[in-house]
Coordinates of N, CA and C in Angstrom, one line a residue:
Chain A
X1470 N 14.9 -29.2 3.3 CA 14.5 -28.3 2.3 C 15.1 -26.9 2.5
X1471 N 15.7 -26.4 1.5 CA 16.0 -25.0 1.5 C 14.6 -23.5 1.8
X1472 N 15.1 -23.0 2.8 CA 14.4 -21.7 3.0 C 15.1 -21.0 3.6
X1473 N 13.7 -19.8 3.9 CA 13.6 -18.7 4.6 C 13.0 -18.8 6.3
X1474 N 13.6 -18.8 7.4 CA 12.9 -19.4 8.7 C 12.6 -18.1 8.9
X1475 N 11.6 -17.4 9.5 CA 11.6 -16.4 10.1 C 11.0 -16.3 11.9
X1476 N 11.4 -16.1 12.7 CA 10.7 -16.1 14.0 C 11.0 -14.7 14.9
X1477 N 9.9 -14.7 15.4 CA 8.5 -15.8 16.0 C 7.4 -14.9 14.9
X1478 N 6.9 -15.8 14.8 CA 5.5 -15.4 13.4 C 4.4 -14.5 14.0
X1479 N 4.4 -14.1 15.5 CA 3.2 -13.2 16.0 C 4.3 -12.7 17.9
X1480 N 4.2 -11.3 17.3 CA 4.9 -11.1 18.5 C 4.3 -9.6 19.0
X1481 N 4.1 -9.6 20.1 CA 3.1 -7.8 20.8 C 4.8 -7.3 21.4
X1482 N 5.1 -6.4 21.6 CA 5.6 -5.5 22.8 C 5.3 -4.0 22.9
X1483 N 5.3 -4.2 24.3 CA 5.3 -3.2 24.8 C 5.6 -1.9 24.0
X1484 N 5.1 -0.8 24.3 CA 5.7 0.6 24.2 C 6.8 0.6 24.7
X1485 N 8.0 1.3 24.4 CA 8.9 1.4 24.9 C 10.1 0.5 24.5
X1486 N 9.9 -0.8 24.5 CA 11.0 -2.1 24.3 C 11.8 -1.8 22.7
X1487 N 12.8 -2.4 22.5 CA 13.3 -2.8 21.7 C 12.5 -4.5 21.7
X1488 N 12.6 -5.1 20.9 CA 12.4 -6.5 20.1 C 12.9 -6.7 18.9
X1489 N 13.7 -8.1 18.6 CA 14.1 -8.2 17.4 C 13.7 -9.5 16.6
X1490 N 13.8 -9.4 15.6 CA 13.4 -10.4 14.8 C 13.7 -11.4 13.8
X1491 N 14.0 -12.7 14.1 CA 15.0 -13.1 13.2 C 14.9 -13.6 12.1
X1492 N 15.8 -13.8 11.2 CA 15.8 -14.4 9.8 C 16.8 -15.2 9.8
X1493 N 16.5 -16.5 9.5 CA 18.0 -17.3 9.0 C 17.5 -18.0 7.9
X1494 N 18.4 -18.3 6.4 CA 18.1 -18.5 5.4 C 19.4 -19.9 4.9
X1495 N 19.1 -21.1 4.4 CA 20.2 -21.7 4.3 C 19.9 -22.3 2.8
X1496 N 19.9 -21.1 2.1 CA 19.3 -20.9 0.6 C 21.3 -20.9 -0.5
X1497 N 22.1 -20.3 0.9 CA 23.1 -19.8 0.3 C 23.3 -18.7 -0.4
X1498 N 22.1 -17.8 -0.4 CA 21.9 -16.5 -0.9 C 23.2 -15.3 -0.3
X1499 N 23.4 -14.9 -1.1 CA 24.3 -13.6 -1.0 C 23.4 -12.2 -0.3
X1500 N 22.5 -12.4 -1.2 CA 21.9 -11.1 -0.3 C 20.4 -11.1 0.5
X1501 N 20.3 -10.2 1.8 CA 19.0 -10.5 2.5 C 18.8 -8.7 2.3
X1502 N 17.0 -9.0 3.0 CA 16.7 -8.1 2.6 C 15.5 -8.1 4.1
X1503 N 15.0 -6.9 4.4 CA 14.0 -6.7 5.2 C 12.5 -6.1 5.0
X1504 N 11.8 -6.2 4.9 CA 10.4 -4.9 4.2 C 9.8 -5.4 5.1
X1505 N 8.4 -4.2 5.4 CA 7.8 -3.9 6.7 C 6.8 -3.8 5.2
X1506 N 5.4 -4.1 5.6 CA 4.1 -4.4 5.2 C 2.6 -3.7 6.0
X1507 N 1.8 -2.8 5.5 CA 1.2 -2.5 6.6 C 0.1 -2.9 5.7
X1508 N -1.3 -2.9 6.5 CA -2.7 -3.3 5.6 C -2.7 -2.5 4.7
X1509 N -3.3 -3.3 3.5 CA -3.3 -2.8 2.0 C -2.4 -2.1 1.4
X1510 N -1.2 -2.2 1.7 CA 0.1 -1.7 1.2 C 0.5 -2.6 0.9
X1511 N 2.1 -2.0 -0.3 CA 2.9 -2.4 -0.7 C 3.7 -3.0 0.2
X1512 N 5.3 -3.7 -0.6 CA 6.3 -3.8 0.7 C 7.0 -2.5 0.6
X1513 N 7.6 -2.0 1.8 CA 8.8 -1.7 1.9 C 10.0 -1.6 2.5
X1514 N 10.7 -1.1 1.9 CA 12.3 -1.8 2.6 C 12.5 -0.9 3.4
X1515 N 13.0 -1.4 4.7 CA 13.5 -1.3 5.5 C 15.4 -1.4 5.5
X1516 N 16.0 -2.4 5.5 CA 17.2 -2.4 5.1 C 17.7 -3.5 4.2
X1517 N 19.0 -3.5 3.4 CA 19.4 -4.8 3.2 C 21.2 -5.1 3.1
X1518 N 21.1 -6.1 2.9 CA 22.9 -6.5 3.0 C 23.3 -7.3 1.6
X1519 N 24.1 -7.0 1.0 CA 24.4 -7.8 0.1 C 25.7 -9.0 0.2
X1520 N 26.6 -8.7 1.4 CA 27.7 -9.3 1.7 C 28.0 -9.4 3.3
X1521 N 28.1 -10.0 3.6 CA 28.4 -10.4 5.6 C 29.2 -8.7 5.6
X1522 N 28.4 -8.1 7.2 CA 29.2 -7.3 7.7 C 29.2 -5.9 6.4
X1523 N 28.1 -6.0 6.4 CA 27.6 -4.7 5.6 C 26.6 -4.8 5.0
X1524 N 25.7 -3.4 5.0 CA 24.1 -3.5 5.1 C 24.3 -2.1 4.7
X1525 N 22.6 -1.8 4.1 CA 22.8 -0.5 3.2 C 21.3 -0.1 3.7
X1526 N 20.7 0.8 4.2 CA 19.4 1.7 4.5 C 18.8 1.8 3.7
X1527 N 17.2 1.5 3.6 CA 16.0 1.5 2.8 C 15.3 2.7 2.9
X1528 N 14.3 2.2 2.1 CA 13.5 3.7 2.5 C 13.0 4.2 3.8
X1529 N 12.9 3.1 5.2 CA 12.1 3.6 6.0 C 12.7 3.1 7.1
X1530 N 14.0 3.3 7.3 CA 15.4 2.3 7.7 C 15.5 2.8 9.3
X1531 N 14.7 4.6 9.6 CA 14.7 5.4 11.1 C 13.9 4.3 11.9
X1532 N 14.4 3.8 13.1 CA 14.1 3.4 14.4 C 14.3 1.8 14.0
X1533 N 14.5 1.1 12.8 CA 15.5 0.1 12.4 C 16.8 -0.3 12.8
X1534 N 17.5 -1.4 13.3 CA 18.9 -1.6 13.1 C 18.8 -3.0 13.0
X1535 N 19.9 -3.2 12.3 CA 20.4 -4.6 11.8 C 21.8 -5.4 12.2
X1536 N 22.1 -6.7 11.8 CA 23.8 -6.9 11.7 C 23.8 -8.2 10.8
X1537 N 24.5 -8.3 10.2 CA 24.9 -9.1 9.3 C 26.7 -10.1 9.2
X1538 N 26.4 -10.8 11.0 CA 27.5 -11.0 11.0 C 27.6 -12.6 10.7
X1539 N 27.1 -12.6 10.0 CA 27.2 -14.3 9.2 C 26.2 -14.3 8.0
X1540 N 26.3 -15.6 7.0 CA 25.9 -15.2 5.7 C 24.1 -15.5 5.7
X1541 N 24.0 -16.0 6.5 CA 22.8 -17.6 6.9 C 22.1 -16.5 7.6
X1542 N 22.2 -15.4 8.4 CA 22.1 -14.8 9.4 C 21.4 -13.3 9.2
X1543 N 20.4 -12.9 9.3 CA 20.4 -11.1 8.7 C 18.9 -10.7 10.6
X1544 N 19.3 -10.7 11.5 CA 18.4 -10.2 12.1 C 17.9 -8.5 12.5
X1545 N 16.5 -8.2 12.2 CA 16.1 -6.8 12.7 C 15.6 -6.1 14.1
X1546 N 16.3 -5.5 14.1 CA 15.9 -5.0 15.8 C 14.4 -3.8 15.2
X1547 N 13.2 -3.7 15.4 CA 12.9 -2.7 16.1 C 12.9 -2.1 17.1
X1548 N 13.9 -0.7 17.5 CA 13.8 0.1 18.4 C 11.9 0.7 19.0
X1549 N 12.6 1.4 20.3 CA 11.6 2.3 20.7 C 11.8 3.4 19.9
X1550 N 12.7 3.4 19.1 CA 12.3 5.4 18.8 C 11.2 5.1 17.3
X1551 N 11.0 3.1 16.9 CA 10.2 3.5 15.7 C 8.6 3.9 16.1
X1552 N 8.4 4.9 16.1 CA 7.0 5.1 16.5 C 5.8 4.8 16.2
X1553 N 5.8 3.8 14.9 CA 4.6 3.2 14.7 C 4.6 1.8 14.0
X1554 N 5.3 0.8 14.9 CA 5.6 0.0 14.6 C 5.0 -1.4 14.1
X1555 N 3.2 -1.3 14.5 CA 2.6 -2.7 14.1 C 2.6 -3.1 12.5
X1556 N 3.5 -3.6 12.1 CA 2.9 -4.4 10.8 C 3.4 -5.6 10.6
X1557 N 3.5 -6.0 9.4 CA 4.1 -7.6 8.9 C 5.2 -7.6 8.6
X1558 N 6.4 -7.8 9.3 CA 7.6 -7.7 8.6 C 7.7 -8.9 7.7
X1559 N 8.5 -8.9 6.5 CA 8.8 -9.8 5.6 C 10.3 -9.8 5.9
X1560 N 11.7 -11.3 5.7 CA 12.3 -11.4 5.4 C 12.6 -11.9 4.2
X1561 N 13.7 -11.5 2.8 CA 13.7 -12.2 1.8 C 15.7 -12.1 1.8
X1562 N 15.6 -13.2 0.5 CA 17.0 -13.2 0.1 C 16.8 -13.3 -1.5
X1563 N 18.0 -13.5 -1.9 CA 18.4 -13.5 -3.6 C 19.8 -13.9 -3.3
X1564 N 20.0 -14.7 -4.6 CA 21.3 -15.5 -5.0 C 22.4 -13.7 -5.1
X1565 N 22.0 -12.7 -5.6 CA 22.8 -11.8 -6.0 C 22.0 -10.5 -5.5
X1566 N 22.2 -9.4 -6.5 CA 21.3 -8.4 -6.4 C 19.8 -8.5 -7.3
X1567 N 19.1 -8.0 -6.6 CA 18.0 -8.3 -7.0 C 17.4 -7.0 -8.5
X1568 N 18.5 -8.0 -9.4 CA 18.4 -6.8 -11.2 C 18.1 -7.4 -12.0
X1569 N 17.7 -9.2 -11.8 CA 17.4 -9.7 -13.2 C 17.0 -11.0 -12.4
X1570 N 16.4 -11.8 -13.7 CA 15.4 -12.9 -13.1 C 15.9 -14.0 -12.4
X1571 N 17.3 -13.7 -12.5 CA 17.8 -15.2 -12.1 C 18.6 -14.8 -10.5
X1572 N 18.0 -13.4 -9.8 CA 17.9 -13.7 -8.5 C 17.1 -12.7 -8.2
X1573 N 15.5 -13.5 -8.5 CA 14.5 -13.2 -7.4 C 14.4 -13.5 -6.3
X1574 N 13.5 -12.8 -5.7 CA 13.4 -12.8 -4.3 C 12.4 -14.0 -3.7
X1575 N 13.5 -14.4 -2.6 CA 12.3 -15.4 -1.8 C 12.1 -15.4 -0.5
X1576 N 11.0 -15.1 0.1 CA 9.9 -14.7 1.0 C 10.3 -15.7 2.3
X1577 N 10.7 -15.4 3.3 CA 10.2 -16.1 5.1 C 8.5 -16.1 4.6
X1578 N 8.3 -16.6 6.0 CA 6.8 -16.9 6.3 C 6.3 -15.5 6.7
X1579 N 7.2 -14.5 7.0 CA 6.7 -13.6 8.1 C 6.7 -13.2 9.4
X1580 N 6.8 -12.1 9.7 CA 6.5 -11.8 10.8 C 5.7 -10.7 11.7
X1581 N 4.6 -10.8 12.9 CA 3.2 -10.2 12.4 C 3.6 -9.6 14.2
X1582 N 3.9 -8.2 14.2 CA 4.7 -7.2 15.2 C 3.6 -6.2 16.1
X1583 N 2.8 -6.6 16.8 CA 1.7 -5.8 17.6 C 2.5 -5.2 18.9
X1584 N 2.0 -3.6 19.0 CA 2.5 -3.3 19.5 C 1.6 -3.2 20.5
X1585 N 1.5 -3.3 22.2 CA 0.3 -2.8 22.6 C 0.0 -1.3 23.4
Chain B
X1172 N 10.5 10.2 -6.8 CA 10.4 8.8 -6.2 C 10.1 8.0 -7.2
X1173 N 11.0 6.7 -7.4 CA 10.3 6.0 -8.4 C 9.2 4.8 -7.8
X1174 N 8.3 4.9 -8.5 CA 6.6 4.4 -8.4 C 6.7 3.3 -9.3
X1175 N 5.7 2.0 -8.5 CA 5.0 1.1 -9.1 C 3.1 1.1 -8.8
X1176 N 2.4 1.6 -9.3 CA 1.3 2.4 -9.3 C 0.1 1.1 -9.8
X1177 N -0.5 0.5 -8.9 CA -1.7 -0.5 -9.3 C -3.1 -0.5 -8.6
X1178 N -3.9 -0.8 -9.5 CA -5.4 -0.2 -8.8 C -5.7 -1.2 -7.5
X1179 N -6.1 -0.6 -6.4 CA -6.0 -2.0 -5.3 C -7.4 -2.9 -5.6
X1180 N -8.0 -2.3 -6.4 CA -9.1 -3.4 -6.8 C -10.5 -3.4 -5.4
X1181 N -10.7 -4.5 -5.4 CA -10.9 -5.5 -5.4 C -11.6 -5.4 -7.4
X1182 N -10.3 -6.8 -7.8 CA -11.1 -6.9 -9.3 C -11.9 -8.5 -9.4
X1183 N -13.3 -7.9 -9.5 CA -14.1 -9.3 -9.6 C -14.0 -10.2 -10.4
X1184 N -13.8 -11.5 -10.7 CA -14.2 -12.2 -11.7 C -15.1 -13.1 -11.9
X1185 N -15.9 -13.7 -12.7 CA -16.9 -15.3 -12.2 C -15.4 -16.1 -12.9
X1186 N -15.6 -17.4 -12.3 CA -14.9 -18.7 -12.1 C -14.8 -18.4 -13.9
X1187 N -13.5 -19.2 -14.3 CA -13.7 -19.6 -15.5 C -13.3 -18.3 -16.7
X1188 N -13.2 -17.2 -16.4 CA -13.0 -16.0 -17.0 C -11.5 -15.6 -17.1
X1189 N -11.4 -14.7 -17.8 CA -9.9 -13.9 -17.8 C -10.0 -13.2 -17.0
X1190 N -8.6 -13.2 -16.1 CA -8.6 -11.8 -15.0 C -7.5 -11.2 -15.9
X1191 N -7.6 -9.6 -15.6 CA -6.6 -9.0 -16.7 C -5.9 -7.7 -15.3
X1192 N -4.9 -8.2 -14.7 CA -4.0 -7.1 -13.7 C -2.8 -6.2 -14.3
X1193 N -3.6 -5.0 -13.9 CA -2.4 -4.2 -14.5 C -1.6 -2.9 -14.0
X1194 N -0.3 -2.9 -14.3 CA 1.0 -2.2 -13.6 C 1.3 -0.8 -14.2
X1195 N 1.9 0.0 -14.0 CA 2.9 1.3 -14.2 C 3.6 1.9 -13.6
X1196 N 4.8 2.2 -14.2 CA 5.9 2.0 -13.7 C 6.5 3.4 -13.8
X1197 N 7.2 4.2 -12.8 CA 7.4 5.8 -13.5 C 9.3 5.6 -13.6
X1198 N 10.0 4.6 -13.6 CA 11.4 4.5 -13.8 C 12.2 4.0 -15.0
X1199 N 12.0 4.9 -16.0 CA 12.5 4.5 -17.1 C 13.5 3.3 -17.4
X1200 N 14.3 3.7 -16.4 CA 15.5 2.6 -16.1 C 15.2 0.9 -16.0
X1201 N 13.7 1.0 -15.3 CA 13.6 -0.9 -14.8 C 13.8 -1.3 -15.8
X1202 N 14.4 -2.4 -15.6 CA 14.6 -3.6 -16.5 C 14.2 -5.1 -16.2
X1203 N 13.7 -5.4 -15.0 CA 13.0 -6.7 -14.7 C 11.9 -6.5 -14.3
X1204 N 10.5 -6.8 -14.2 CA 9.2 -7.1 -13.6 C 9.1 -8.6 -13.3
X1205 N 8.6 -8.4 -11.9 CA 7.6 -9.3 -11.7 C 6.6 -9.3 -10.7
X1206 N 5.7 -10.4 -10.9 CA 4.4 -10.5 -10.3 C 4.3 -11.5 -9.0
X1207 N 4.0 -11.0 -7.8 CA 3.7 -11.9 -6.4 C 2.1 -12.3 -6.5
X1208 N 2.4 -12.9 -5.6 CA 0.8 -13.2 -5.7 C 1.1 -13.7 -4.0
X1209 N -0.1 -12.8 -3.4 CA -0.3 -13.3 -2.0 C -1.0 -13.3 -1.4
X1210 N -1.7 -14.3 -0.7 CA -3.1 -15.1 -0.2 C -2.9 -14.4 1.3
X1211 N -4.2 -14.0 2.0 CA -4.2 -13.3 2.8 C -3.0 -14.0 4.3
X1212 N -2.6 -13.0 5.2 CA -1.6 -13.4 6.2 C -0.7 -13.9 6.1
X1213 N -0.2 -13.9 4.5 CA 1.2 -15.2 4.0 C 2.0 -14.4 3.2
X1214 N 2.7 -14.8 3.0 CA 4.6 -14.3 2.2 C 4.2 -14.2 1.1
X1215 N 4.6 -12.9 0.1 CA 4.4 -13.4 -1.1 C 5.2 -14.7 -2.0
X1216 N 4.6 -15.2 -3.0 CA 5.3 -16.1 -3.9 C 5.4 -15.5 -5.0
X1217 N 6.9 -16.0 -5.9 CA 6.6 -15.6 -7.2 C 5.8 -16.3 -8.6
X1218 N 4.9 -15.3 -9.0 CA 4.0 -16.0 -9.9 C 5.4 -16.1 -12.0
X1219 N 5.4 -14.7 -11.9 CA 6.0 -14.6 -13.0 C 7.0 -13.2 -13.0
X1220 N 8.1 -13.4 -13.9 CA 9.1 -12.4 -14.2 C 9.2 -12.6 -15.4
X1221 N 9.6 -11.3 -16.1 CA 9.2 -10.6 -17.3 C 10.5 -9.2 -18.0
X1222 N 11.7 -9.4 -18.9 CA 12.4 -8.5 -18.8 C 12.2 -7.8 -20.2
X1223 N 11.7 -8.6 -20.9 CA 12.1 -7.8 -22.2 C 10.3 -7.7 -23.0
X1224 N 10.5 -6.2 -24.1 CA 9.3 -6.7 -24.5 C 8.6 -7.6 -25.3
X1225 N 6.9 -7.7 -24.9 CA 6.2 -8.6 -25.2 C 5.4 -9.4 -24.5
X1226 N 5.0 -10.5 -24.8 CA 4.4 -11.6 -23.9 C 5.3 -12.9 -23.1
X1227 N 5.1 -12.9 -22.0 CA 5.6 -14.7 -21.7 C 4.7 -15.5 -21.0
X1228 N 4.8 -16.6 -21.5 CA 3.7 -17.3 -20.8 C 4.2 -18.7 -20.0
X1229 N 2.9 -18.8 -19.0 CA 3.6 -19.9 -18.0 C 2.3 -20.2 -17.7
X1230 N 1.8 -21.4 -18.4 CA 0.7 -22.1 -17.8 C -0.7 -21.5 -18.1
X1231 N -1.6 -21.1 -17.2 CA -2.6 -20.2 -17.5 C -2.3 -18.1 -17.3
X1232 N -1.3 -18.1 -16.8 CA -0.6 -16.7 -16.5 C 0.3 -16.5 -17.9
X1233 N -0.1 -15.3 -18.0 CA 1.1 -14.5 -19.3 C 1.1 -13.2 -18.6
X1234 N 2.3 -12.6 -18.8 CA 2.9 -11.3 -18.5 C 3.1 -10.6 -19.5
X1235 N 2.4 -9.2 -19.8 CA 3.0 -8.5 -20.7 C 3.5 -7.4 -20.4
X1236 N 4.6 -6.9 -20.8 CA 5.4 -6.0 -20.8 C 5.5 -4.8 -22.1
X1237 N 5.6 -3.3 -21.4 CA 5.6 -2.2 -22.6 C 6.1 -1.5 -22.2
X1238 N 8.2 -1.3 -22.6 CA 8.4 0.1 -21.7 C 8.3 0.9 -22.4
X1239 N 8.0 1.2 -23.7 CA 7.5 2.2 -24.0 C 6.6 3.2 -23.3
X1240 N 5.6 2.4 -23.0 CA 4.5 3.0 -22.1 C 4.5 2.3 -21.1
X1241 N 5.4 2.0 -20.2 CA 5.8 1.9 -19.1 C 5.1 0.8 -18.0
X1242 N 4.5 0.0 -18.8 CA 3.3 -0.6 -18.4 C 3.0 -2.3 -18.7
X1243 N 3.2 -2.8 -17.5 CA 3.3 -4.6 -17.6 C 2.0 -5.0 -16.8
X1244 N 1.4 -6.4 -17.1 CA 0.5 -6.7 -17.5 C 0.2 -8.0 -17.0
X1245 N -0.4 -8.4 -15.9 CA -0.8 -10.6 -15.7 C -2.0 -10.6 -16.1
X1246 N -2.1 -11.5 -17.2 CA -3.7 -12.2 -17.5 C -3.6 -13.7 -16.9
X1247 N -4.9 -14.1 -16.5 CA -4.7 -15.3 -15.7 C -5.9 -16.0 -16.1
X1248 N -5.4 -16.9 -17.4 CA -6.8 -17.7 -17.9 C -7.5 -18.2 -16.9
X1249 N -8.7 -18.9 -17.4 CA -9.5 -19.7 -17.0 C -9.8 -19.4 -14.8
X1250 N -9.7 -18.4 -14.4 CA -9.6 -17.9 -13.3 C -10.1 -19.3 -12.5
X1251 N -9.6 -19.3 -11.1 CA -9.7 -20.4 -10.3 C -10.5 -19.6 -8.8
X1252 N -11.4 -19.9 -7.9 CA -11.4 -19.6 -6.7 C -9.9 -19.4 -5.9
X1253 N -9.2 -20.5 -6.2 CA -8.0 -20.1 -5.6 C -7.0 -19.4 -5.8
X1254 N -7.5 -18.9 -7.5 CA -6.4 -17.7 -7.6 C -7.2 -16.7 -6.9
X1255 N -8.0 -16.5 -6.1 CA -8.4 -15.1 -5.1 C -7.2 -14.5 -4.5
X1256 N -6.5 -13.8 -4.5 CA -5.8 -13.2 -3.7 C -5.3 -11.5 -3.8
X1257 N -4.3 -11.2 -3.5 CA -3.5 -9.8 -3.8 C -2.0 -10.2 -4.7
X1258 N -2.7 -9.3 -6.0 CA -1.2 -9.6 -6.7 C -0.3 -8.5 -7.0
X1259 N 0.8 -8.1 -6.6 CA 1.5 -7.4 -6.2 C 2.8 -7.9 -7.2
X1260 N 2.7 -6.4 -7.9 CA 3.9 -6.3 -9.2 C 5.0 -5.3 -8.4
X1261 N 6.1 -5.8 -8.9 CA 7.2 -5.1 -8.9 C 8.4 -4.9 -10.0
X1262 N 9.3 -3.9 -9.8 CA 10.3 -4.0 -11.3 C 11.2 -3.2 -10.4
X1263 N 12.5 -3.5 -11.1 CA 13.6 -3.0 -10.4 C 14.1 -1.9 -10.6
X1264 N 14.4 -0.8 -9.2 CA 14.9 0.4 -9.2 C 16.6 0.3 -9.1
X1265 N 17.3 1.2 -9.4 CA 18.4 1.8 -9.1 C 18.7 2.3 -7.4
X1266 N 19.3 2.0 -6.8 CA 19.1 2.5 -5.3 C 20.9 2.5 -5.1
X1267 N 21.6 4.0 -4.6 CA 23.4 3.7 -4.6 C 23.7 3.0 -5.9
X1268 N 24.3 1.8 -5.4 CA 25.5 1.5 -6.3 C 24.8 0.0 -6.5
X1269 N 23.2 -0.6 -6.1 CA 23.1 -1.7 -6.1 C 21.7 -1.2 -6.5
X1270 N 21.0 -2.6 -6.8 CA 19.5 -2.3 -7.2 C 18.2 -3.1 -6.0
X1271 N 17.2 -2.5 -6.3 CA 16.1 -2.9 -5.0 C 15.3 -3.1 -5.9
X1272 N 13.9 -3.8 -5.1 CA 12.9 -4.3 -5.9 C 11.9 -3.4 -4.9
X1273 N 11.1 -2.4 -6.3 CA 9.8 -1.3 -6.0 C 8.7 -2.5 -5.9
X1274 N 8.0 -2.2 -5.1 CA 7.0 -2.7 -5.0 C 5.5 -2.0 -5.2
X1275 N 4.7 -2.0 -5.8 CA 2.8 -1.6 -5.9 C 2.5 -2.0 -4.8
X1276 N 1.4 -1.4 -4.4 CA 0.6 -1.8 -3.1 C -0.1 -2.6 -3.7
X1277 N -0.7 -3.4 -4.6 CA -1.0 -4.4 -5.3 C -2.8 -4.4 -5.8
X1278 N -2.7 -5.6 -6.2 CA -4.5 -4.8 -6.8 C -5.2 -6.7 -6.1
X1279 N -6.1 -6.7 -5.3 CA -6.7 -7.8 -4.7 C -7.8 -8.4 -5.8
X1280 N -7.6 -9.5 -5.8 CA -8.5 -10.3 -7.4 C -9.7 -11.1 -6.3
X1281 N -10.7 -11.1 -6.8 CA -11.4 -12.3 -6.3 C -12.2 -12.9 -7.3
X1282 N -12.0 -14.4 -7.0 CA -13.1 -15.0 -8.4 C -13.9 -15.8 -7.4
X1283 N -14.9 -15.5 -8.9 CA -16.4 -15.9 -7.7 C -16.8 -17.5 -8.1
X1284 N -17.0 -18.4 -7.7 CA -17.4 -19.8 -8.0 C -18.7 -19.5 -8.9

């Protein structure tokens, strides 16, 4: 079956660490996408790519980095400089850009980032 | 900043009722809505998309749309316990030279048995 894999679905680190988080999608989607989820909030984006080997900054993209060196492939690093990093990341993709109904967005399972 | 603005609710219903969720949008520009729906700890899904004005319907869910007044709309007949969840509208912004999907912090439905 076609999806979104996201791992690992519950992960703590340390103060200090980098940890990254993956997404692989074998949807054949052109474009991925990242949003960070905090309680009773909206999503928001963090970064996205629309084409291998280039990626474009979201709204909240500081202490973020990405790479997009394959199409199947979109993994997020959170750094230590992001300073308040516990929430739910979401991975998503779309057939194209995400401007009309026929490439909406579809959802990983998640990923749930405690920092301690 | 362009805004997708919804009441986080909690909106109550008894079993069997109309739930009526509703959006506003401050980006003249959007041209697609649509509605997630997400059960606690889990990914959103998509319930419905919506680009032009009026009504569309899909099952017990219809979506209405007004860009006039900037403002789209899920009614969800006959309410189910299991439609309890957070439903979370979005419509599409302009971002550079490509487009993103705004998200509401969403409005949480509960129906009561």
């Amino acid at each position: 079956d076609g999806g979104i894999t996201q791992s690992p679905k519950y992960l703590f680190r340390k103060e200090g660490q980098n940890v990254t988080l993956s997404c692989e999608q074998n949807l054949n989607h052109d474009a991925m996408y990242w949003y960070r989820q905090d309680p009773g909030q909206g999503l928001r984006l963090i970064y996205y790519s629309q084409i291998v080997n280039d990626f474009q900054k979201g709204d909240i993209a500081e202490g973020y980095s990405v790479s997009r060196e394959k199409k199947e492939s979109f993994p997020l690093t959170v750094t230590s400089a992001q300073k308040n990093p516990t929430a739910f990341y979401l991975c998503a993709s779309s057939k194209g850009q995400a401007s009309s109904g026929a490439n909406v967005l579809t959802f990983g399972a998640g990923s749930r980032l405690t920092v301690l | 900043q362009k805004e997708v603005e919804q009441n986080s609710g909690p909106l109550s219903v008894p079993e069997g009722a109309i739930a009526s969720l509703n959006c506003t949008y401050s980006d003249r520009g959007s041209q697609s809505f649509f509605w997630y729906r997400q059960y606690s700890g889990k990914s959103p899904e998509l319930i419905m998309s919506i680009y032009s004005n009026g009504d569309k319907e899909d099952g017990r869910f219809t979506a209405q749309l007004n860009k006039a007044s900037q403002y789209v709309s899920l009614l969800i007949r006959d309410s189910q316990p299991s439609d309890s969840a957070t439903y979370l509208c979005a419509g599409t912004g302009r971002m550079d030279s490509s487009y993103k999907l705004i998200f509401g912090s969403g409005t949480r439905l509960l129906v009561r048995p």
